[in-house]
Phi, psi and omega in degrees: 000130181208163174244134178247136177239129184242137176268134177214122177056035179078003179248150179274135170243123186257149178213125175269130181243133175204167184091160183231015184285163183282335181272162182249127177235125176255124177251130181240107186285172183268190181296133183198158170283332186279129173277153180294331181303327181263007185229031183299312184295307176301325178291318179298320180292316181299325184245031180299333182298341180266347193292335181284321185263341185234156157265123192254136175240116175261111187267132177256172174271177181299144175295317175252114185271119181285160175300138176079011177301126182242169176301320178299320177296318176298324174295321180291327176292318177299315178296321179301315179296315182300314180295321182293324179276003181051048179277144174283177176307124190247154164284129188241129177237124181241133183243124176059244176303324176301328175292324175297317178295318180300326178297313180294325179299314182289327180291313191266336180227064185304328181291348177270348188239117180276306173223157188226128179241123180247111188254129178035062188224182180217160177253357174197164183284157174219174184302311184298319178293315180301319181293315182296313182292320180293325174299314180297314178301319178296316182295318179294324177294327177278001183055033177269076184295321180297320180289322178297310182300318178297319178294318177294318177302317179293318187278332189274326193250158178289162178299318180295322177294318181296319182294321183291325187248016183295336178292340179279349188297317179299322181292316181298331183287342181259324187284134175078013180299122186278155174275331183234128182264353191294326181294312181301314181303313180296322178290325181289318176302323181300327178307326184283356177267000180291120179220042185282346186309307183297345180256001186297333181294349178280349178285119186253349179275161177300141183229138173235128179254134177222131185207185178244132183294335183260026183297117180262008178256303181248348186079148177294327180300333179293319177293317181294326178297316180298308183301319177297320182292324182267347185055045185247175178294142179214147173224127179244133178271127172289134176081357178245159181239221186296332180272018180303328179298338174260328184281317187282115183297331182263015184301304180295328179294321180295320176298313182297321179299317178296314183294334183277351181290146175303140182256124179252030179300128181292000000 
């Protein structure tokens, strides 16, 4: 397990690398205060199921986020990192905001993507998404970290999960409190720039969409919309929402099953 830092336009792009498999997997995580550089161990543990068959690269966004940074820009940064690391066509898994980035990566750099998995994500904004993201931006501007964590906890997880883990909320509200909220705000704003839907037809690789029907962040309908546009395989969890990737015990297994299927890409 190691962290690689690449310079682009004077800014750091970090990538956590783990696993010893012959195949290449690129993971693009979602919106977070936490950078991958400081989360190598938990990331490796969370995605340990892939470490045997893959060398896994978890790609971050820029350390210093410029004004007007968009999802399309993030996709270009991801492509830059992949090319800098001389990665072959990779299996790419994008979660939430990472799924938005992954769509543009597959559209604009098809040679870099062998198979694509889009998790709890959207291809364009909707009313629910705009309301949730703008709420988080507002709380971050007020530096109300406890309120932000509580709102995320409410919107992302099922009632059963919240009930089981509600005692952790005060602890979560203290851990990871940032000194500077500007990076999170800029990344959150970028979510609202996702407009990939009209270009989805340009994705030529096999795609698997996986989401939660009760998603209160991007909506379950957003996952279904992507799958409908691409006529691709989809799995939706009943009773789960945006945090399905953490709640569903078989989440990574379903991704592995899709990735292990023969690829008939022309």
